[in-house]
CSV table of C-alpha atoms in Angstrom, one decimal:
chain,number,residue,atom,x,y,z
A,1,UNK,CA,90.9,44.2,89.1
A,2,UNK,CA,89.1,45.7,86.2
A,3,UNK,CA,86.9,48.0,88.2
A,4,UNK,CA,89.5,49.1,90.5
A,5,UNK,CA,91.4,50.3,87.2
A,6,UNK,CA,88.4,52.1,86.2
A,7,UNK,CA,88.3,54.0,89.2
A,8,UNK,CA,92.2,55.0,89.0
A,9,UNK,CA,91.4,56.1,85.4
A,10,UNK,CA,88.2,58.5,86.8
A,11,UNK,CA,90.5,59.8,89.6
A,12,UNK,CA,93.5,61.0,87.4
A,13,UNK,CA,90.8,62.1,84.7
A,14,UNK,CA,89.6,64.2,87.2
A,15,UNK,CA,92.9,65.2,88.5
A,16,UNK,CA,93.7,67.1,85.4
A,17,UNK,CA,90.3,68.4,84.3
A,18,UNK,CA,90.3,70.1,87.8
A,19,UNK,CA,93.9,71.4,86.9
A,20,UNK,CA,93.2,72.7,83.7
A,21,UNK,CA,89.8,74.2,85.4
A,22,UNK,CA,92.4,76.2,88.0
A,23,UNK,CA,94.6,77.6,85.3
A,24,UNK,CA,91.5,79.0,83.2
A,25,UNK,CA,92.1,77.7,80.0
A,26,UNK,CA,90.9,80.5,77.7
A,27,UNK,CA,93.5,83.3,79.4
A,28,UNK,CA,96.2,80.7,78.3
A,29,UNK,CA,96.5,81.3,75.1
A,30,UNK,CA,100.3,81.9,75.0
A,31,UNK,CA,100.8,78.6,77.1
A,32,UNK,CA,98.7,76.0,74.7
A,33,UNK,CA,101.5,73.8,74.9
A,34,UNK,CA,102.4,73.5,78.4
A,35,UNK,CA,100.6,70.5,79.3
A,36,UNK,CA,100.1,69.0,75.8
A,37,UNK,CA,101.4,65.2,76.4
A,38,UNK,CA,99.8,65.2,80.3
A,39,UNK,CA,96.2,66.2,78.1
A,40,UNK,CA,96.9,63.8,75.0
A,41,UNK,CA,98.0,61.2,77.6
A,42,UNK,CA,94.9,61.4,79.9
A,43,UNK,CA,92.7,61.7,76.9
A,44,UNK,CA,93.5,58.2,75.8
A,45,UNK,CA,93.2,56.9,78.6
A,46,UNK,CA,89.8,58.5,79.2
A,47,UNK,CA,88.3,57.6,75.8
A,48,UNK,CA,86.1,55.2,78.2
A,49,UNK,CA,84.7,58.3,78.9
A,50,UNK,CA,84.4,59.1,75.7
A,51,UNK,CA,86.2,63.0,76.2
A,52,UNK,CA,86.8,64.6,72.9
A,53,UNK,CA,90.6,64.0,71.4
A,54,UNK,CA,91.1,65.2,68.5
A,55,UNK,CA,93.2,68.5,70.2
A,56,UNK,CA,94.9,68.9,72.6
A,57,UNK,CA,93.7,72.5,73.7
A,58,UNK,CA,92.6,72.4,76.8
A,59,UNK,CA,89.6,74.5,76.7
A,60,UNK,CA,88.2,72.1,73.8
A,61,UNK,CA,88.3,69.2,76.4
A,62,UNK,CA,84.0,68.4,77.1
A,63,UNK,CA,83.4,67.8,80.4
A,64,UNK,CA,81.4,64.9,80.5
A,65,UNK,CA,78.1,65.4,83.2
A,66,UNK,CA,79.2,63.5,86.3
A,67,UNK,CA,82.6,65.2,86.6
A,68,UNK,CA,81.1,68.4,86.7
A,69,UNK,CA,80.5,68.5,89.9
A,70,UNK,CA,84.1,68.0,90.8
A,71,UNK,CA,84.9,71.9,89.1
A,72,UNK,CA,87.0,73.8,90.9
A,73,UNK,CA,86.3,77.1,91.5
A,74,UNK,CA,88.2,79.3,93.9
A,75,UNK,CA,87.1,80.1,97.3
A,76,UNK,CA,89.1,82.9,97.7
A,77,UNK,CA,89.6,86.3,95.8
A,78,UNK,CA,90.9,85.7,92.3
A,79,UNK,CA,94.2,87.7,93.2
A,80,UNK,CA,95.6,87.8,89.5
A,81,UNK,CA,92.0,89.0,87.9
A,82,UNK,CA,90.0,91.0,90.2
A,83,UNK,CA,86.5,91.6,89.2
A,84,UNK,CA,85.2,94.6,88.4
A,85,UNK,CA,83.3,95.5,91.2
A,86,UNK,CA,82.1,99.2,91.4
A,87,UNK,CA,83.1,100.6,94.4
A,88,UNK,CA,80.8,102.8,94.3
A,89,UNK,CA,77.6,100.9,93.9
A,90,UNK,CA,74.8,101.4,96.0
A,91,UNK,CA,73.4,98.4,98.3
A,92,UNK,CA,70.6,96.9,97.8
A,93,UNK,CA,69.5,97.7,101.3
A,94,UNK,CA,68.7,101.5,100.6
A,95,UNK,CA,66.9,101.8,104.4
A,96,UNK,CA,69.8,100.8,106.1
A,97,UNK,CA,71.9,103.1,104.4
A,98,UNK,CA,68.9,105.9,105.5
A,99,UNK,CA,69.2,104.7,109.2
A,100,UNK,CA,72.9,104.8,109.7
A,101,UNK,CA,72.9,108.2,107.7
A,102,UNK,CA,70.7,109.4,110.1
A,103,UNK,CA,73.1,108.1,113.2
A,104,UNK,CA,75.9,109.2,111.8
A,105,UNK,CA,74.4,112.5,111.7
A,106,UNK,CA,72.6,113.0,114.4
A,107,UNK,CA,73.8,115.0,117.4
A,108,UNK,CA,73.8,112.5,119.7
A,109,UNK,CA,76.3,110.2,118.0
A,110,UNK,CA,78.7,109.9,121.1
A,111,UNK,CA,82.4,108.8,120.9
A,112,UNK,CA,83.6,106.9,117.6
A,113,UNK,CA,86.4,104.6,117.5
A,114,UNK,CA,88.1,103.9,114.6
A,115,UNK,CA,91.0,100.9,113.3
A,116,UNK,CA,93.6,103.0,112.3
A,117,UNK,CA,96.8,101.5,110.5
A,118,UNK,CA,100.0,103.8,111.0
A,119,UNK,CA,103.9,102.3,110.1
A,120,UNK,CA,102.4,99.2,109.3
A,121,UNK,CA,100.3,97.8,112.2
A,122,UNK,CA,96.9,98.6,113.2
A,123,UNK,CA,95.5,100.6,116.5
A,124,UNK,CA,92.4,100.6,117.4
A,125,UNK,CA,92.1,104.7,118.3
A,126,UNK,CA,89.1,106.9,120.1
A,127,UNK,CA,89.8,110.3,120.5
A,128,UNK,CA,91.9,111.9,123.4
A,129,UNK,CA,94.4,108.4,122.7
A,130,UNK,CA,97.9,108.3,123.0
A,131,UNK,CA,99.6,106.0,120.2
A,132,UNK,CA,102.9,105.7,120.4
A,133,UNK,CA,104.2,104.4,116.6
A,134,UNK,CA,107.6,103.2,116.1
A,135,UNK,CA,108.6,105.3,113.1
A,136,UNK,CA,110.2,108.7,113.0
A,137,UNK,CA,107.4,110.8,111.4
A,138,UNK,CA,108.7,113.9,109.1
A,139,UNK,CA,106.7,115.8,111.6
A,140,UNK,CA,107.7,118.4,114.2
A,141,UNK,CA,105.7,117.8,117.7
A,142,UNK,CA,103.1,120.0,117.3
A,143,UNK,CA,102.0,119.7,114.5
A,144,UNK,CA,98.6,118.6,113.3
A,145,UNK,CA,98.5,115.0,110.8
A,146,UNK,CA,95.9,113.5,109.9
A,147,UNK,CA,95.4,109.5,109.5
A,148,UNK,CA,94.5,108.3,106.1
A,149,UNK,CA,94.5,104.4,106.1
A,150,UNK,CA,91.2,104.1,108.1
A,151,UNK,CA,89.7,99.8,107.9
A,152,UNK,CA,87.0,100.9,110.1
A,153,UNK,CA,84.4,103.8,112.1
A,154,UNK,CA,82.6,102.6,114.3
A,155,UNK,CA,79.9,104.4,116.8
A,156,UNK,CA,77.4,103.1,119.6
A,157,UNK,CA,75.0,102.3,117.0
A,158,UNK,CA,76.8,101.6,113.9
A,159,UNK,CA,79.5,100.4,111.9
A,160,UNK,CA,81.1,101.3,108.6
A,161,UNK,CA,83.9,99.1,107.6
A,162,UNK,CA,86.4,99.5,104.5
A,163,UNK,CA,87.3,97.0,101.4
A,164,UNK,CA,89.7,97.0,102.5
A,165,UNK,CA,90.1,101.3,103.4
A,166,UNK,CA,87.3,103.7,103.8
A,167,UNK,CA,87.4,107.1,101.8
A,168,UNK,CA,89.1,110.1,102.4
A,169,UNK,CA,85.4,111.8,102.1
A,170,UNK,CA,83.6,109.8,105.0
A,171,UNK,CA,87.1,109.9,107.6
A,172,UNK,CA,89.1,112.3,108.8
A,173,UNK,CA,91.4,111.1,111.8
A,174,UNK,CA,93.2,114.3,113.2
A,175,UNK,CA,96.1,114.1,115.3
A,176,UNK,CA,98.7,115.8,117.1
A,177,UNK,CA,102.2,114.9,117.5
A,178,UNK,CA,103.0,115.1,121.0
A,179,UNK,CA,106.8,114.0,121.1
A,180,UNK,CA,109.6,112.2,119.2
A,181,UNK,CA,112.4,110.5,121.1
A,182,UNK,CA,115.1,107.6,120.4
A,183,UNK,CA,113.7,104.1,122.6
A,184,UNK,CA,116.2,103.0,125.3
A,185,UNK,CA,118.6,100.6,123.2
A,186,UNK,CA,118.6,97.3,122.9
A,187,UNK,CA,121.2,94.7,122.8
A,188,UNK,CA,121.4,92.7,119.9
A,189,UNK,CA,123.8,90.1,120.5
A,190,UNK,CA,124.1,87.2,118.3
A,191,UNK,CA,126.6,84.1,119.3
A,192,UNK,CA,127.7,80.8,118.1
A,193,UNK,CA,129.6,78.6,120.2
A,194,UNK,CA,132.8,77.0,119.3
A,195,UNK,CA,133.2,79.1,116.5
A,196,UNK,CA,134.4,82.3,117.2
A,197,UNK,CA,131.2,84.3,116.2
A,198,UNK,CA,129.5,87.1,117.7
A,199,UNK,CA,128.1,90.4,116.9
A,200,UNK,CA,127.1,93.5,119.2
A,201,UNK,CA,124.5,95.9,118.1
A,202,UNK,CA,122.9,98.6,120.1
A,203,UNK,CA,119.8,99.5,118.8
A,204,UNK,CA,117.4,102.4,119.4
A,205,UNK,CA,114.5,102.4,118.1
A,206,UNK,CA,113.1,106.1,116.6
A,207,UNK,CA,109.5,106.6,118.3
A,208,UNK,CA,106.7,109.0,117.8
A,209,UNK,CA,103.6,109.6,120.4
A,210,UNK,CA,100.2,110.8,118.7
A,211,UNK,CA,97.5,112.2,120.3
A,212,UNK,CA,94.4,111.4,118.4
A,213,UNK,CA,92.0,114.9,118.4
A,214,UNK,CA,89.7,114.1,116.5
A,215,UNK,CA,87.4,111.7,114.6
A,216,UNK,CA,85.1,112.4,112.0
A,217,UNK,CA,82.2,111.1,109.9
A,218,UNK,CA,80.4,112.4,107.0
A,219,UNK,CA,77.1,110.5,105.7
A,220,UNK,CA,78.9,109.8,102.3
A,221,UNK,CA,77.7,106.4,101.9
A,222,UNK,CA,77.6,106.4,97.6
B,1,UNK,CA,166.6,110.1,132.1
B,2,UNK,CA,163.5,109.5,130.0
B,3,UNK,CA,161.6,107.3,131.9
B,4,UNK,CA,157.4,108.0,131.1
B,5,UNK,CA,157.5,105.9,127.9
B,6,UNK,CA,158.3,103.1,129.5
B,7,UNK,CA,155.9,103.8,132.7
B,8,UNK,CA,153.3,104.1,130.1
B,9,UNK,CA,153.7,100.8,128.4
B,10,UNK,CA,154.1,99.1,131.1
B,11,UNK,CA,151.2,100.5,133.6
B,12,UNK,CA,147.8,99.3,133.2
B,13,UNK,CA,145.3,100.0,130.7
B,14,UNK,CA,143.0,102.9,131.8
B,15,UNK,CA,139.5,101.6,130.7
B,16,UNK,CA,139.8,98.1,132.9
B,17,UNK,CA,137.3,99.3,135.9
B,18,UNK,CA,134.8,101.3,133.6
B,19,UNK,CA,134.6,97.7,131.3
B,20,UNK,CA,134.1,96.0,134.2
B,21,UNK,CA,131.5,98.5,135.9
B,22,UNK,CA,129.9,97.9,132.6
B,23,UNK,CA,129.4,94.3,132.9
B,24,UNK,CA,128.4,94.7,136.9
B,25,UNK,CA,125.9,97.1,135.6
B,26,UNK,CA,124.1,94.8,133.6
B,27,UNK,CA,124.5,91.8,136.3
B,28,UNK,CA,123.3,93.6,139.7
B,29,UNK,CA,120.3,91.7,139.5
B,30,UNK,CA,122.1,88.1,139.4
B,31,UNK,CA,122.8,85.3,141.9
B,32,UNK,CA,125.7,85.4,143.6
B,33,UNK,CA,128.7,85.2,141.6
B,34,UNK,CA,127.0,86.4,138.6
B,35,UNK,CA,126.4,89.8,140.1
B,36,UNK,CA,130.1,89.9,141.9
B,37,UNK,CA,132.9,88.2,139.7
B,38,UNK,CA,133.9,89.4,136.6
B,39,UNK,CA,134.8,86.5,134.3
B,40,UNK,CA,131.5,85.0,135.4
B,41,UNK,CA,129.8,87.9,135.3
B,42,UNK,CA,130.4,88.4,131.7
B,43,UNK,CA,129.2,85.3,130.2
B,44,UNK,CA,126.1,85.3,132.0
B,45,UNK,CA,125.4,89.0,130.7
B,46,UNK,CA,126.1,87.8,127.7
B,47,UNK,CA,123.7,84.9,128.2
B,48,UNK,CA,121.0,86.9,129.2
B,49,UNK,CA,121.2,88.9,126.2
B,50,UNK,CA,120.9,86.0,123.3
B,51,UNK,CA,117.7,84.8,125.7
B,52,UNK,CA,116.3,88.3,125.2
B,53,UNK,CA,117.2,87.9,121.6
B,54,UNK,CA,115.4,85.3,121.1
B,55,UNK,CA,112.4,86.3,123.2
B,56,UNK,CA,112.0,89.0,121.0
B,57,UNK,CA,111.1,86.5,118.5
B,58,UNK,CA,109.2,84.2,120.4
B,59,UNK,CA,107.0,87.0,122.0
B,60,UNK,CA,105.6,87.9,119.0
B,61,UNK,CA,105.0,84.2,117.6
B,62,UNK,CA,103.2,83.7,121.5
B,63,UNK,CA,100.8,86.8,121.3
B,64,UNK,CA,99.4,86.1,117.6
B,65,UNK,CA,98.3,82.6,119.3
B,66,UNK,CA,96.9,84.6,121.9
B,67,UNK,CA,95.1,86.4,119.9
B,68,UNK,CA,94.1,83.2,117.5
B,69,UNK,CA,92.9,81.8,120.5
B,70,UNK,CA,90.3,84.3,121.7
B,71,UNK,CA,89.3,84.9,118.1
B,72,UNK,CA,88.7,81.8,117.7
B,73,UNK,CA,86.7,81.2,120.9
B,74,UNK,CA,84.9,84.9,120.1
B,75,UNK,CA,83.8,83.3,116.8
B,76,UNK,CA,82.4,80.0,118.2
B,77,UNK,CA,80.1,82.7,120.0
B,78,UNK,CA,78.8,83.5,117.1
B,79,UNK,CA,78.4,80.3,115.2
B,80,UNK,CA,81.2,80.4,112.8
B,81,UNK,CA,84.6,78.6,113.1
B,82,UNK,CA,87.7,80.4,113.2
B,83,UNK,CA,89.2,79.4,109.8
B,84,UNK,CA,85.7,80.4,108.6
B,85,UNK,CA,86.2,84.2,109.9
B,86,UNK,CA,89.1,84.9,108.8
B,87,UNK,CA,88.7,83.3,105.3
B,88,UNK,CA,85.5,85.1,104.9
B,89,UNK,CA,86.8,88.3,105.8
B,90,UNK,CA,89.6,87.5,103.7
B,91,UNK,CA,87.2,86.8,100.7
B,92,UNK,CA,85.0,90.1,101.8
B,93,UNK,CA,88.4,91.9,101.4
B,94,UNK,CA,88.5,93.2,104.6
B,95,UNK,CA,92.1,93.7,106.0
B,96,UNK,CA,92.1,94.2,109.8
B,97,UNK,CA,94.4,92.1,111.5
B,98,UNK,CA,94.2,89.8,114.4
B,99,UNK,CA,95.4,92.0,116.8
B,100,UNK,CA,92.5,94.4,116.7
B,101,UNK,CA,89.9,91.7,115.5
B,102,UNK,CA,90.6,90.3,118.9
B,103,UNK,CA,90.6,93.5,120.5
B,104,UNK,CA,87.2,94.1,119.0
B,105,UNK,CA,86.0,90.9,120.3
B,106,UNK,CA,85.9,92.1,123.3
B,107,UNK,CA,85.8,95.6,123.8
B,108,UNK,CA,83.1,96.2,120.9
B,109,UNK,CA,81.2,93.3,120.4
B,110,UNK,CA,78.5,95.0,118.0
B,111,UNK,CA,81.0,95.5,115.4
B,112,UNK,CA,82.6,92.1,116.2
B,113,UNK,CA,79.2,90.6,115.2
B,114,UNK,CA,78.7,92.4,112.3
B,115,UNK,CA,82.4,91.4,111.0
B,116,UNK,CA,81.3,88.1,112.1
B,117,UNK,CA,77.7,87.9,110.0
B,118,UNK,CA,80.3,89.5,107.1
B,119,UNK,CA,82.7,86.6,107.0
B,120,UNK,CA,79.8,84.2,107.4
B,121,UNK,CA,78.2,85.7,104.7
B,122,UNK,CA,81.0,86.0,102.2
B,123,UNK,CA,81.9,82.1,102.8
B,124,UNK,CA,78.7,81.2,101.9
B,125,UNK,CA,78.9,83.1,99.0
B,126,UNK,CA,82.0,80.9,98.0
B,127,UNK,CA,80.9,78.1,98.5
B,128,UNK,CA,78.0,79.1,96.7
B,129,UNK,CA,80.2,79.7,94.1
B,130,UNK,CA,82.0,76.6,94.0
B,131,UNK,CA,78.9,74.3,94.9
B,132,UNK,CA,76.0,76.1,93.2
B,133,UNK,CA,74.1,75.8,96.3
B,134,UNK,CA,73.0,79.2,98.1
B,135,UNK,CA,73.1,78.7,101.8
B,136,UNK,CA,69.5,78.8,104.1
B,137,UNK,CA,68.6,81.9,105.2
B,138,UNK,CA,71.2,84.1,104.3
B,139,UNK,CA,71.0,87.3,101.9
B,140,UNK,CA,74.0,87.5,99.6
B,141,UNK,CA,75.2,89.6,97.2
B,142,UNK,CA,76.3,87.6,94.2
B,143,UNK,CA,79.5,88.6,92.4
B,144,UNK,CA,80.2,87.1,88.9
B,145,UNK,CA,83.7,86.7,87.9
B,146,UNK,CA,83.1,84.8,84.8
């Protein structure tokens, strides 16, 4: 009885250290008091553990040796603090960077493709495609646009991929818009039984056909 | 006498046949009565259009399995699981979307690999994070948040 207590006690012990551990504790420091009677409460009962309790701060809490293993730290990107990663930092693989300089350069580099995203969804484009993008463009047929949200350029021999885009100075996507036209419509018809309700919609969707021309890369790896 | 008023009223509404040639147009392609009489006609037109309603929906739901499916066979290729891929790319902040992941599975499987040693590497770096423990083998770029 006694040492299945004990082991209830560790487990709710560490059930709010790992809490307090998510919310980061020192960027609280207009929210002291939000979990000041869970923290006093736990603390009493952990004073087997002998866990500092004289405040109830939570960044004063000492995590004893054994439960520091059960610290959680996120697995995924911290969405609320980014870090401050340069973007433009070099690797730390400085003869890869030569190589695929020297690829992207070279006169043999062959057909690139590239992931493209247009209207909200992604294509995966080479040039002389055809891409048809539901969205009406503010662009006459004819006329030349070029695709900015580029994930990805990829050739035979290599691969440069965004976080989460690539720059506007190592892309350009060119293309040509080739027609606009209204989709055949669609009947939207919703029904309820029994109840007297139903709706017709005809819906016709504004579309726009690209022709990719071109795609280009330029070795601006930095 | 003026008689046209009450002709009028009293003759049948002009737009009968085009409704109906409306509803037949839809139906041609039915079974039997479906295709032929009108008050049958109708509800089955109008059948066939809250099943293409909600096709539209379930089409989409059916194809992002699809292409869950080959990515996740595509990853098992390469060693890594697919919650592992797409968390790691996730984590390396990489934002392509299943559709052309899986598309890139197949079609160009040299950048498929390399997204794939990307995920497998960033995973490893959180885990590495959380754990302390750098994984065998693998080069990582270390990113401290703290």
């Amino acid at each position: 009885m006694a040492a299945s207590m004990r082991s209830r006690i560790c487990w709710t012990a560490k059930f709010v250290l790992d809490s307090s551990v998510i919310m980061k504790p020192r960027e609280l420091s207009g929210a002291r008091s939000l979990l000041p009677a869970a923290a006093v409460g736990m603390q009493s009962h952990t004073c087997q553990r002998r866990v500092h309790t004289s405040t109830c701060r939570l960044q004063d809490v000492d995590i004893p040796e054994n439960l520091l293993k059960y610290r959680y730290k996120s697995l995924g990107i911290d969405r609320w603090n980014p870090p401050d990663i340069d973007p433009t930092s070099v690797e730390e693989h400085p003869a890869i960077l030569e190589k695929v300089k020297e690829e992207m350069v070279s006169a043999d580099v062959g057909r690139l493709f590239a992931v493209v995203q247009v209207a909200g969804k992604q294509f995966k484009v080479t040039t002389e495609d055809l891409v048809l993008v539901q969205q009406e463009m503010f662009a006459d047929p004819g006329e030349r646009v070029r695709l900015e949200k580029v994930l990805l350029v990829g050739g035979n021999n290599f691969t440069l991929i965004g976080k989460p885009i690539l720059s506007r100075d190592q892309v350009r996507i060119e293309a040509t818009v080739i027609e606009k036209f209204m989709a055949l419509p669609l009947v939207v018809y919703k029904f309820k039984k029994r109840k007297g309700y139903q709706k017709r919609r005809d819906h016709s969707q504004p579309c726009t056909v690209l022709r990719i021309n071109s795609i280009e890369v330029a070795p601006n790896l930095n | 006498m003026f008689l046209t008023l009450a002709r009028y009223v009293r003759s049948p509404p002009p737009d009968r046949w085009w409704k109906r040639r409306y509803v037949f147009n839809n139906t041609w392609r039915f079974w039997g009565r479906h295709r032929n009489c009108y008050k049958i006609a109708i509800q089955s037109m109008q059948h066939a259009w809250r099943h293409a309603r909600r096709g539209r929906a379930e089409k989409k739901r059916f194809v992002r399995g699809l292409w869950i499916e080959r990515l996740r066979a595509a990853s098992e290729e390469h060693g890594l699981s697919y919650e592992h891929l797409v968390v790691g790319l996730d984590m390396a902040q990489v934002q392509i979307d299943r559709k052309v992941l899986s598309h890139l599975a197949i079609y160009e499987p040299k950048t498929f690999k390399a997204l794939a040693e990307i995920a497998r590497i960033s995973y490893g770096e959180g885990l590495m994070a959380a754990t302390g423990k750098q994984p065998e083998g693998v080069f990582t770029r270390v990113v401290h948040w703290e």
